[in-house]
Coordinates of C-alpha atoms in Angstrom, one line a residue:
M1 CA -99.8 39.0 -99.6
L2 CA -97.1 38.4 -97.0
G3 CA -99.6 36.3 -94.8
A4 CA -100.5 34.3 -97.8
A5 CA -96.9 33.5 -98.5
F6 CA -96.3 32.3 -95.0
L7 CA -99.4 30.2 -95.2
A8 CA -98.3 28.6 -98.4
L9 CA -94.9 27.7 -96.9
A10 CA -96.6 26.2 -93.9
L11 CA -98.8 24.2 -96.1
V12 CA -95.9 22.8 -98.1
A13 CA -94.1 21.9 -94.8
V14 CA -97.2 20.0 -93.5
L15 CA -97.6 18.2 -96.8
R16 CA -93.9 17.2 -96.8
L17 CA -94.2 15.9 -93.2
G18 CA -97.2 13.8 -94.2
W19 CA -95.4 12.4 -97.3
L20 CA -92.4 11.4 -95.2
G21 CA -94.6 9.8 -92.6
V22 CA -97.1 8.0 -94.9
V23 CA -95.6 7.5 -98.3
Q24 CA -91.8 7.2 -98.0
P25 CA -90.7 4.0 -96.1
A26 CA -88.9 4.6 -92.8
S27 CA -85.3 4.0 -92.7
T28 CA -84.2 0.6 -91.4
E29 CA -83.4 0.7 -87.8
Q30 CA -80.2 -1.1 -86.6
S31 CA -78.0 -0.9 -83.6
M32 CA -74.4 0.6 -83.8
A33 CA -73.1 -3.0 -83.3
Q34 CA -75.1 -4.2 -86.3
A35 CA -73.8 -1.4 -88.5
L36 CA -70.2 -2.3 -87.5
L37 CA -70.5 -5.9 -88.4
P38 CA -68.8 -7.1 -91.5
P39 CA -71.2 -8.4 -94.2
R40 CA -69.4 -11.8 -94.1
A41 CA -67.2 -13.5 -91.4
E42 CA -63.5 -13.8 -92.0
L43 CA -61.8 -17.1 -92.8
T44 CA -58.4 -17.6 -91.2
D45 CA -55.8 -20.4 -91.1
R46 CA -55.3 -22.4 -87.8
N47 CA -52.9 -19.7 -86.6
G48 CA -55.1 -16.8 -87.2
V49 CA -53.6 -15.6 -90.5
V50 CA -56.5 -14.0 -92.5
L51 CA -57.3 -15.9 -95.7
A52 CA -60.6 -14.1 -96.7
R53 CA -62.2 -10.9 -95.4
A54 CA -64.9 -8.3 -96.3
F55 CA -63.5 -5.6 -98.5
P56 CA -65.5 -2.4 -99.3
A57 CA -64.9 -1.5 -103.0
Y58 CA -66.4 0.1 -106.0
A59 CA -67.9 -1.5 -109.1
L60 CA -68.0 0.1 -112.6
W61 CA -71.6 0.2 -113.8
F62 CA -72.8 1.4 -117.2
N63 CA -76.0 3.3 -116.9
P64 CA -77.3 4.4 -120.3
Q65 CA -80.2 6.3 -118.7
A66 CA -78.0 8.6 -116.7
L67 CA -78.7 11.5 -119.1
E68 CA -82.5 10.4 -119.3
D69 CA -83.8 11.3 -122.8
T70 CA -81.5 14.2 -123.6
G71 CA -79.4 12.3 -126.1
P72 CA -76.9 9.5 -126.4
P73 CA -75.6 8.1 -123.2
L74 CA -72.0 8.9 -123.8
V75 CA -70.6 12.2 -124.9
K76 CA -67.3 11.0 -126.3
G77 CA -68.6 7.8 -128.0
A78 CA -68.3 4.1 -127.2
R79 CA -64.8 3.5 -128.7
A80 CA -63.3 6.6 -127.2
V81 CA -64.6 5.7 -123.7
A82 CA -63.5 2.1 -124.1
R83 CA -60.0 3.3 -125.0
E84 CA -59.8 5.4 -121.9
L85 CA -61.1 2.6 -119.7
H86 CA -58.5 0.2 -121.1
A87 CA -55.7 2.8 -120.1
I88 CA -56.9 2.6 -116.6
F89 CA -57.5 -1.2 -116.6
P90 CA -55.0 -2.8 -119.0
D91 CA -56.5 -6.3 -118.5
M92 CA -59.8 -5.1 -119.8
D93 CA -60.9 -6.3 -123.3
E94 CA -61.2 -2.9 -125.1
A95 CA -63.3 -4.3 -128.0
E96 CA -65.8 -6.2 -125.8
V97 CA -66.2 -3.1 -123.7
A98 CA -66.8 -0.9 -126.8
R99 CA -69.4 -3.4 -127.9
Q100 CA -71.2 -3.3 -124.5
L101 CA -71.2 0.5 -124.5
A102 CA -72.5 0.7 -128.0
S103 CA -75.3 -1.7 -127.3
G104 CA -77.0 0.8 -124.9
K105 CA -77.6 -2.0 -122.3
A106 CA -77.0 -1.4 -118.7
G107 CA -74.6 -3.7 -116.9
Y108 CA -71.3 -4.1 -115.0
L109 CA -68.2 -3.2 -116.8
R110 CA -65.9 -4.3 -113.9
R111 CA -66.1 -5.4 -110.3
R112 CA -63.5 -4.6 -107.5
V113 CA -62.4 -1.1 -108.6
L114 CA -59.8 0.4 -106.3
P115 CA -60.3 4.0 -105.0
E116 CA -57.5 5.4 -107.0
D117 CA -58.8 3.8 -110.2
A118 CA -62.3 5.0 -109.3
N119 CA -61.0 8.6 -109.3
R120 CA -59.5 8.1 -112.8
V121 CA -62.8 6.8 -114.1
L122 CA -64.5 10.0 -112.8
E123 CA -62.0 12.1 -114.6
I124 CA -63.3 10.6 -117.9
G125 CA -66.3 12.8 -117.3
E126 CA -69.0 10.5 -118.5
L127 CA -72.2 10.5 -116.3
A128 CA -73.1 7.0 -117.6
L129 CA -70.1 5.5 -115.9
E130 CA -71.3 5.0 -112.4
L131 CA -69.3 3.8 -109.3
P132 CA -71.7 2.2 -106.8
R133 CA -70.1 1.1 -103.5
E134 CA -70.2 -2.6 -102.9
N135 CA -69.1 -5.1 -100.1
D136 CA -66.6 -7.4 -101.8
R137 CA -64.6 -10.3 -100.6
H138 CA -60.8 -9.9 -100.5
Y139 CA -58.3 -12.8 -100.3
P140 CA -55.0 -11.1 -99.1
Q141 CA -53.0 -14.2 -99.8
G142 CA -53.9 -14.2 -103.5
S143 CA -54.1 -17.7 -105.0
L144 CA -53.0 -19.5 -101.8
A145 CA -55.2 -22.3 -100.9
A146 CA -57.7 -21.1 -103.6
H147 CA -59.3 -24.6 -103.9
V148 CA -59.8 -24.8 -100.1
L149 CA -61.3 -21.3 -99.9
G150 CA -63.4 -20.9 -103.1
Y151 CA -64.8 -17.5 -103.9
V152 CA -67.7 -15.1 -103.4
K153 CA -69.8 -13.6 -106.0
D154 CA -73.0 -11.4 -105.3
A155 CA -72.7 -12.3 -101.6
K156 CA -72.8 -16.1 -102.3
G157 CA -70.0 -18.6 -101.8
F158 CA -69.0 -20.8 -104.6
V159 CA -66.9 -24.0 -104.3
G160 CA -64.5 -24.4 -101.4
M161 CA -65.3 -23.5 -97.8
E162 CA -67.0 -20.2 -98.9
S163 CA -69.7 -22.4 -100.2
A164 CA -69.6 -25.1 -97.5
L165 CA -69.9 -22.5 -94.7
Q166 CA -72.2 -20.1 -96.6
D167 CA -74.9 -19.9 -93.8
R168 CA -72.4 -19.7 -91.0
L169 CA -70.3 -16.9 -92.7
A170 CA -73.4 -14.8 -93.6
D171 CA -75.2 -15.3 -90.2
P172 CA -75.6 -11.9 -88.5
A173 CA -75.3 -13.7 -85.1
H174 CA -71.8 -15.0 -86.0
R175 CA -70.4 -12.5 -88.6
H176 CA -68.2 -11.0 -86.0
E177 CA -66.5 -14.3 -85.2
S178 CA -63.8 -15.5 -87.7
V179 CA -63.7 -19.2 -88.7
A180 CA -60.5 -20.9 -88.3
L181 CA -59.7 -23.6 -90.9
S182 CA -57.4 -26.5 -90.3
I183 CA -54.8 -25.5 -92.8
D184 CA -51.5 -23.8 -91.9
A185 CA -50.8 -21.0 -94.3
R186 CA -46.9 -21.7 -94.1
V187 CA -47.4 -25.4 -94.9
Q188 CA -49.8 -24.5 -97.6
G189 CA -47.4 -22.2 -99.3
A190 CA -44.5 -24.7 -99.1
L191 CA -46.7 -27.5 -100.6
E192 CA -47.9 -25.2 -103.5
D193 CA -44.4 -24.1 -104.1
E194 CA -42.7 -27.5 -104.2
L195 CA -45.7 -29.1 -106.2
S196 CA -45.4 -26.3 -108.7
R197 CA -41.7 -26.6 -109.0
G198 CA -42.1 -30.4 -109.6
M199 CA -44.7 -29.8 -112.2
R200 CA -42.4 -27.4 -114.2
L201 CA -39.4 -29.7 -114.0
V202 CA -41.3 -32.5 -115.8
D203 CA -43.8 -30.4 -117.8
A204 CA -46.8 -32.1 -116.0
V205 CA -50.3 -30.8 -117.0
G206 CA -51.5 -30.8 -113.4
G207 CA -50.7 -31.7 -109.8
A208 CA -52.3 -32.4 -106.6
G209 CA -51.0 -32.6 -103.0
I210 CA -52.1 -32.8 -99.4
V211 CA -50.7 -32.9 -95.9
L212 CA -52.9 -34.6 -93.3
D213 CA -52.7 -35.1 -89.6
V214 CA -52.9 -38.9 -89.1
D215 CA -54.4 -38.6 -85.6
T216 CA -57.2 -36.0 -86.1
G217 CA -57.9 -36.0 -89.8
E218 CA -57.2 -32.3 -90.1
V219 CA -55.9 -31.1 -93.5
M220 CA -52.9 -29.1 -92.9
A221 CA -52.5 -28.2 -96.6
M222 CA -54.3 -29.0 -99.8
A223 CA -53.2 -28.0 -103.3
S224 CA -54.6 -28.5 -106.8
L225 CA -52.6 -27.1 -109.6
P226 CA -53.0 -25.1 -111.7
A227 CA -54.6 -22.7 -109.2
F228 CA -56.8 -19.6 -109.7
D229 CA -56.9 -16.3 -107.9
P230 CA -60.3 -15.8 -106.1
N231 CA -59.7 -12.1 -106.3
H232 CA -60.1 -12.1 -110.1
M233 CA -62.6 -14.7 -111.1
D234 CA -62.7 -14.3 -114.9
A235 CA -63.3 -17.0 -117.5
A236 CA -59.8 -18.3 -117.1
G237 CA -60.2 -18.6 -113.3
Q238 CA -63.5 -20.3 -113.7
A239 CA -61.9 -23.0 -115.9
L240 CA -59.5 -23.9 -113.0
V241 CA -61.9 -24.2 -110.0
F242 CA -62.0 -28.1 -110.4
N243 CA -60.3 -29.6 -107.3
K244 CA -58.0 -32.5 -108.3
V245 CA -57.6 -33.6 -104.6
T246 CA -61.2 -34.1 -103.7
N247 CA -63.1 -34.3 -107.0
Q248 CA -61.0 -36.1 -109.6
V249 CA -60.7 -39.9 -109.4
Y250 CA -57.5 -41.7 -110.6
E251 CA -56.2 -45.2 -110.7
L252 CA -53.3 -44.6 -108.3
G253 CA -51.2 -47.6 -109.1
S254 CA -48.6 -49.1 -106.8
T255 CA -49.5 -46.9 -103.9
F256 CA -52.2 -49.6 -103.2
K257 CA -49.7 -52.3 -102.7
P258 CA -48.9 -51.5 -99.1
L259 CA -52.7 -51.5 -98.3
T260 CA -52.8 -55.0 -99.9
V261 CA -49.9 -56.3 -97.8
A262 CA -51.4 -54.7 -94.7
A263 CA -54.8 -56.5 -95.3
A264 CA -52.9 -59.7 -95.9
I265 CA -50.9 -59.4 -92.7
D266 CA -54.2 -58.5 -90.8
A267 CA -55.9 -61.6 -92.2
G268 CA -53.1 -63.9 -91.4
V269 CA -52.2 -64.6 -95.0
I270 CA -48.7 -63.2 -94.4
T271 CA -47.3 -64.5 -91.1
D272 CA -43.6 -64.9 -92.1
M273 CA -41.9 -62.0 -93.8
S274 CA -39.3 -64.4 -95.3
R275 CA -41.8 -66.3 -97.2
R276 CA -41.2 -66.0 -101.0
W277 CA -43.4 -65.9 -104.1
Q278 CA -42.3 -66.6 -107.6
S279 CA -41.7 -63.4 -109.6
A280 CA -39.9 -64.5 -112.7
R281 CA -43.0 -65.4 -114.8
P282 CA -45.9 -63.2 -115.6
L283 CA -49.4 -64.4 -114.2
Q284 CA -51.7 -65.5 -116.9
M285 CA -55.4 -65.1 -116.0
G286 CA -57.5 -66.0 -119.0
R287 CA -56.6 -63.6 -121.7
F288 CA -54.9 -61.2 -119.3
R289 CA -51.3 -61.3 -118.3
I290 CA -50.0 -59.6 -115.1
R291 CA -46.3 -58.6 -115.4
D292 CA -43.7 -56.4 -113.9
S293 CA -41.8 -53.6 -115.7
H294 CA -38.7 -55.8 -115.6
V295 CA -37.5 -59.1 -114.3
I296 CA -36.7 -58.5 -110.6
G297 CA -35.6 -62.0 -109.6
A298 CA -36.8 -65.6 -109.4
S299 CA -38.7 -65.0 -106.2
L300 CA -39.4 -62.2 -103.8
N301 CA -40.7 -61.9 -100.2
A302 CA -43.2 -59.3 -99.1
P303 CA -40.6 -56.7 -98.1
E304 CA -38.8 -57.1 -101.4
A305 CA -42.0 -57.0 -103.3
L306 CA -42.8 -53.6 -101.9
M307 CA -39.1 -52.4 -102.3
H308 CA -39.2 -53.2 -106.0
S309 CA -42.9 -52.7 -106.6
S310 CA -43.7 -56.1 -108.0
N311 CA -47.2 -56.5 -109.5
I312 CA -46.6 -60.3 -109.9
V313 CA -46.0 -60.9 -106.2
T314 CA -48.6 -58.4 -104.9
A315 CA -51.3 -60.1 -107.2
Q316 CA -50.4 -63.5 -105.7
I317 CA -50.8 -62.1 -102.2
A318 CA -54.2 -60.6 -103.2
D319 CA -55.3 -63.9 -104.6
E320 CA -54.5 -65.7 -101.4
L321 CA -56.4 -63.0 -99.5
G322 CA -59.4 -63.5 -101.7
P323 CA -61.8 -61.1 -103.4
A324 CA -64.3 -60.8 -100.5
R325 CA -61.7 -59.8 -98.0
M326 CA -59.9 -57.5 -100.4
K327 CA -63.2 -55.7 -101.2
D328 CA -64.2 -55.5 -97.5
V329 CA -60.8 -53.8 -96.5
M330 CA -61.1 -51.3 -99.4
A331 CA -64.7 -50.5 -98.4
R332 CA -63.7 -50.0 -94.7
L333 CA -61.0 -47.5 -96.0
G334 CA -63.8 -45.5 -97.6
F335 CA -62.9 -46.3 -101.3
N336 CA -66.6 -47.1 -102.1
A337 CA -68.0 -43.6 -101.2
R338 CA -67.2 -40.0 -101.8
P339 CA -64.5 -38.7 -99.6
Q340 CA -65.6 -37.3 -96.2
I341 CA -64.8 -33.6 -96.1
E342 CA -66.8 -30.4 -96.0
L343 CA -66.1 -29.4 -99.5
P344 CA -69.2 -29.5 -101.9
A345 CA -67.3 -31.0 -104.8
R346 CA -66.3 -34.6 -104.0
G347 CA -65.8 -37.2 -106.5
F348 CA -67.5 -40.6 -106.6
P349 CA -65.0 -43.5 -106.9
I350 CA -65.0 -45.9 -109.8
W351 CA -66.0 -48.9 -107.6
P352 CA -67.1 -52.3 -109.1
S353 CA -70.3 -53.5 -107.5
G354 CA -71.2 -57.1 -106.8
D355 CA -68.8 -59.9 -106.0
W356 CA -65.3 -59.3 -107.3
P357 CA -63.8 -62.1 -109.5
R358 CA -60.3 -63.2 -108.8
L359 CA -58.8 -60.9 -111.6
R360 CA -60.4 -57.8 -110.1
S361 CA -59.0 -58.5 -106.7
M362 CA -55.6 -59.0 -108.2
T363 CA -55.6 -55.8 -110.3
V364 CA -57.0 -53.7 -107.4
S365 CA -54.0 -55.0 -105.4
Y366 CA -51.6 -52.9 -107.4
G367 CA -53.9 -49.9 -108.0
H368 CA -56.0 -50.8 -111.2
G369 CA -59.6 -51.3 -111.5
V370 CA -60.6 -48.9 -108.7
A371 CA -60.3 -45.2 -109.1
V372 CA -60.2 -42.9 -106.1
T373 CA -59.3 -39.3 -105.2
P374 CA -55.9 -38.5 -103.7
L375 CA -57.9 -37.6 -100.6
H376 CA -59.1 -41.1 -100.3
L377 CA -55.5 -42.3 -100.5
A378 CA -54.3 -39.9 -97.8
S379 CA -57.0 -41.1 -95.4
A380 CA -56.2 -44.8 -96.1
Y381 CA -52.5 -44.2 -95.5
A382 CA -53.3 -42.3 -92.3
A383 CA -55.2 -45.4 -91.0
M384 CA -52.4 -47.7 -92.1
V385 CA -49.7 -45.7 -90.1
N386 CA -51.5 -44.3 -87.0
G387 CA -52.3 -47.6 -85.4
G388 CA -55.1 -48.8 -87.7
I389 CA -57.9 -46.2 -87.1
W390 CA -59.7 -44.6 -90.1
R391 CA -61.0 -41.1 -89.5
P392 CA -62.9 -38.6 -91.8
T393 CA -60.9 -35.6 -92.9
T394 CA -61.8 -32.0 -92.0
L395 CA -60.9 -28.5 -93.1
Q396 CA -62.0 -27.0 -89.8
R397 CA -59.5 -26.6 -86.9
L398 CA -60.2 -29.0 -84.1
A399 CA -59.7 -28.3 -80.5
P400 CA -57.7 -30.8 -78.4
G401 CA -59.9 -33.9 -77.8
Q402 CA -62.3 -33.1 -80.6
A403 CA -60.9 -35.7 -83.1
P404 CA -63.6 -38.2 -84.1
A405 CA -63.3 -41.8 -82.8
G406 CA -63.1 -43.3 -86.2
R407 CA -63.3 -47.0 -87.0
R408 CA -60.6 -49.7 -86.7
V409 CA -59.4 -51.1 -90.1
F410 CA -56.0 -52.6 -89.2
Q411 CA -54.6 -54.0 -86.0
E412 CA -51.9 -52.0 -84.2
A413 CA -49.4 -54.7 -84.8
T414 CA -50.1 -54.6 -88.5
S415 CA -49.8 -50.8 -88.5
A416 CA -46.4 -51.1 -86.7
R417 CA -45.1 -53.5 -89.3
M418 CA -46.3 -51.3 -92.2
N419 CA -44.4 -48.5 -90.7
Q420 CA -41.3 -50.5 -91.0
L421 CA -42.0 -51.6 -94.5
L422 CA -42.8 -48.0 -95.7
R423 CA -39.5 -46.8 -94.2
L424 CA -37.7 -49.8 -95.8
I425 CA -39.0 -48.6 -99.3
T426 CA -37.5 -45.1 -98.9
T427 CA -34.2 -46.4 -97.5
R428 CA -33.6 -49.3 -99.9
G429 CA -36.4 -49.3 -102.5
T430 CA -38.1 -47.1 -105.2
G431 CA -38.7 -44.2 -102.7
R432 CA -35.1 -43.4 -102.1
S433 CA -35.3 -40.0 -103.6
A434 CA -37.9 -39.0 -101.0
D435 CA -35.6 -39.6 -98.1
A436 CA -34.6 -36.5 -96.1
P437 CA -31.9 -36.9 -93.4
G438 CA -33.3 -36.8 -89.9
F439 CA -37.0 -36.9 -90.8
R440 CA -37.4 -40.7 -91.2
I441 CA -39.8 -40.5 -94.2
G442 CA -41.6 -43.7 -95.4
G443 CA -43.7 -44.1 -98.5
K444 CA -44.5 -45.8 -101.7
T445 CA -44.4 -44.9 -105.3
G446 CA -47.1 -45.3 -107.8
S447 CA -47.1 -44.9 -111.5
A448 CA -50.3 -45.8 -113.4
E449 CA -51.2 -45.5 -117.0
K450 CA -54.3 -43.4 -117.6
P451 CA -57.3 -45.1 -119.2
G452 CA -58.5 -43.9 -122.6
A453 CA -60.4 -45.0 -125.7
G454 CA -59.6 -48.7 -126.3
G455 CA -57.6 -49.3 -123.2
Y456 CA -54.8 -47.7 -121.2
R457 CA -52.6 -45.1 -122.7
R458 CA -49.0 -46.1 -122.3
T459 CA -47.6 -42.6 -122.9
S460 CA -49.8 -40.9 -120.2
L461 CA -49.1 -41.5 -116.5
V462 CA -50.3 -40.5 -113.2
A463 CA -47.3 -40.4 -110.9
T464 CA -47.8 -40.4 -107.1
F465 CA -45.8 -40.7 -104.0
A466 CA -47.8 -41.5 -100.8
A467 CA -45.7 -40.8 -97.7
A468 CA -45.8 -40.4 -93.9
F469 CA -43.3 -39.0 -91.4
P470 CA -41.6 -39.6 -89.0
M471 CA -42.1 -43.3 -89.3
D472 CA -41.0 -44.1 -85.7
N473 CA -44.1 -42.2 -84.6
P474 CA -46.1 -41.1 -87.7
R475 CA -47.8 -37.7 -87.3
Y476 CA -48.4 -36.6 -91.0
V477 CA -49.2 -38.2 -94.3
V478 CA -48.0 -36.3 -97.4
I479 CA -49.4 -37.1 -100.9
A480 CA -47.8 -35.7 -104.0
M481 CA -49.3 -36.5 -107.5
L482 CA -48.4 -35.4 -110.9
D483 CA -50.7 -35.7 -114.0
E484 CA -49.0 -36.7 -117.1
P485 CA -45.3 -35.9 -116.3
K486 CA -42.9 -36.1 -119.2
G487 CA -39.4 -37.5 -119.2
T488 CA -37.1 -34.5 -118.9
A489 CA -33.5 -33.9 -118.1
A490 CA -34.6 -33.1 -114.5
S491 CA -36.1 -36.6 -114.2
S492 CA -33.2 -38.4 -116.1
Y493 CA -35.8 -38.8 -118.9
Q494 CA -37.9 -41.0 -116.7
R495 CA -41.7 -40.6 -116.2
T496 CA -42.3 -42.8 -113.1
A497 CA -43.0 -41.5 -109.6
A498 CA -39.6 -42.4 -108.2
W499 CA -38.1 -39.8 -110.5
N500 CA -40.6 -36.9 -110.2
A501 CA -43.2 -37.3 -107.4
A502 CA -40.9 -38.8 -104.7
P503 CA -38.3 -35.9 -105.0
I504 CA -41.2 -33.4 -104.3
V505 CA -41.8 -35.1 -100.9
G506 CA -38.1 -35.2 -100.3
R507 CA -37.8 -31.4 -100.7
L508 CA -41.2 -30.6 -99.0
V509 CA -40.8 -32.5 -95.6
P510 CA -37.6 -30.7 -94.4
R511 CA -39.5 -27.4 -95.1
I512 CA -42.7 -28.2 -93.3
G513 CA -41.4 -30.5 -90.6
P514 CA -40.2 -27.7 -88.3
M515 CA -43.4 -25.7 -88.9
L516 CA -45.4 -28.7 -87.7
G517 CA -43.2 -29.4 -84.7
V518 CA -41.1 -32.2 -86.2
M519 CA -37.4 -31.4 -86.0
P520 CA -34.8 -33.4 -87.8
D521 CA -33.0 -35.9 -85.5
D522 CA -30.1 -38.0 -87.0
N523 CA -29.9 -40.0 -83.8
R524 CA -33.4 -41.6 -84.2
E525 CA -34.3 -44.3 -86.8
V526 CA -37.0 -46.9 -87.3
D527 CA -35.7 -50.3 -86.2
L528 CA -35.4 -52.5 -89.3
T529 CA -33.0 -55.2 -87.8
D530 CA -35.5 -58.0 -88.3
L531 CA -36.2 -57.0 -92.0
N532 CA -32.8 -56.1 -93.3
P533 CA -31.5 -59.8 -93.2
L534 CA -34.5 -60.7 -95.4
I535 CA -33.4 -58.5 -98.2
H536 CA -31.3 -59.8 -100.9
G537 CA -27.8 -58.6 -100.1
G538 CA -28.5 -58.5 -96.4
K539 CA -28.0 -55.4 -94.3
E540 CA -27.3 -52.3 -96.2

């Protein structure tokens, strides 16, 4: 009997070994280096600040088969368990969780459960509440740069650079190498802070902003507000993923006027800055009338037209330039195609095809009839102030010498003249509230009525300030845009960009300038000695 027992044990051992060798699949072999690799590469800002990293976490899974067929899956009942879970996770919808538990269907109750909360779930004592370990994605800066980063769900990136770099971030050969983005987390934080403050001051429904390196096309900061937190992608977060900077097209109003004047200077239409155009009478084009918001004077030259933002004079300049040349310049600035950047969501401009009639060219000259994204505008202003070269934008950090060659749109002399004119607007024109001592900011306001059913809605504006600094040697373009600002006490009950968007830039530049290597200098200024005498009233 003893021998038979030993023989039986030996037979069981042999059968077990045979099953392990034949039936059960072998464990996956991997090196120690592979085992230590993160499931997804990190994303950092240009200075190495971590923006997204792998995060081992728990998930809360409801398994109604945990007790097999011995009875109901929950001992305490669906409502009681839902009540205890709500005490652990106050943001959880107790009624919805109770319905899911009562339905008897397996599924996630929550993702991203912290270890201390997992322990509290175990204390409930329900075997059907399982806590599988998962590799999650963590964004240590919260909602900062959310529209740049996007988010990850089930190991797949959605929107933002998580989607654009999906293959690179998940590649086992490169997961150990972080990917440096072009943005600076400090500049990004300042942009979001000032843009959010500007929105609150005038009760705007949304905002968009960008800081762009004019020589390389690198995006130093990009903000679309309201923002979302990629750590908590619920239904509310999903509703906010639309990027107003790259995906929403707007008619950006008078910010187009400097581009029109630059095109006219380049084409030889404007050779004398003292030349004047009538500005007292609206322009009648068939059944359409082009007018200014108020009578500025009997006549204006180009510098005065930009200072006072005259539609009448800008339209006359565009008419002399001609529709063909106007359309060609706008196309070379990229206004006829989606913006060039890595993000997957990029809006297609509203761009009239075919030959443009006179009226189209005239309305486009002051920012109506063509709709583009704020990123389009930033790239165009970079070309206008950097010596005339248009370059595609990028959200990846470039090493020295890696900037694309780009294409020439304006002559260097034209760019130099426009730098003077933009500075003139902030010292003596509609952009005065954007001026910051020592930073030599230049820019242009734009306030455009939003189109609606049956025409433009006079009560709904898009207010934009497009700027660059420092204007004696431009290095960065800054765009601040507010969607449907209201007239409040903070804006002296005005809704136009001079009262709401321009002050945002005036507060932002002194914050980000030193971060970007631009220090205030009261001893430097743009030379305006040849333009000041042309302005009504002479030198200020």
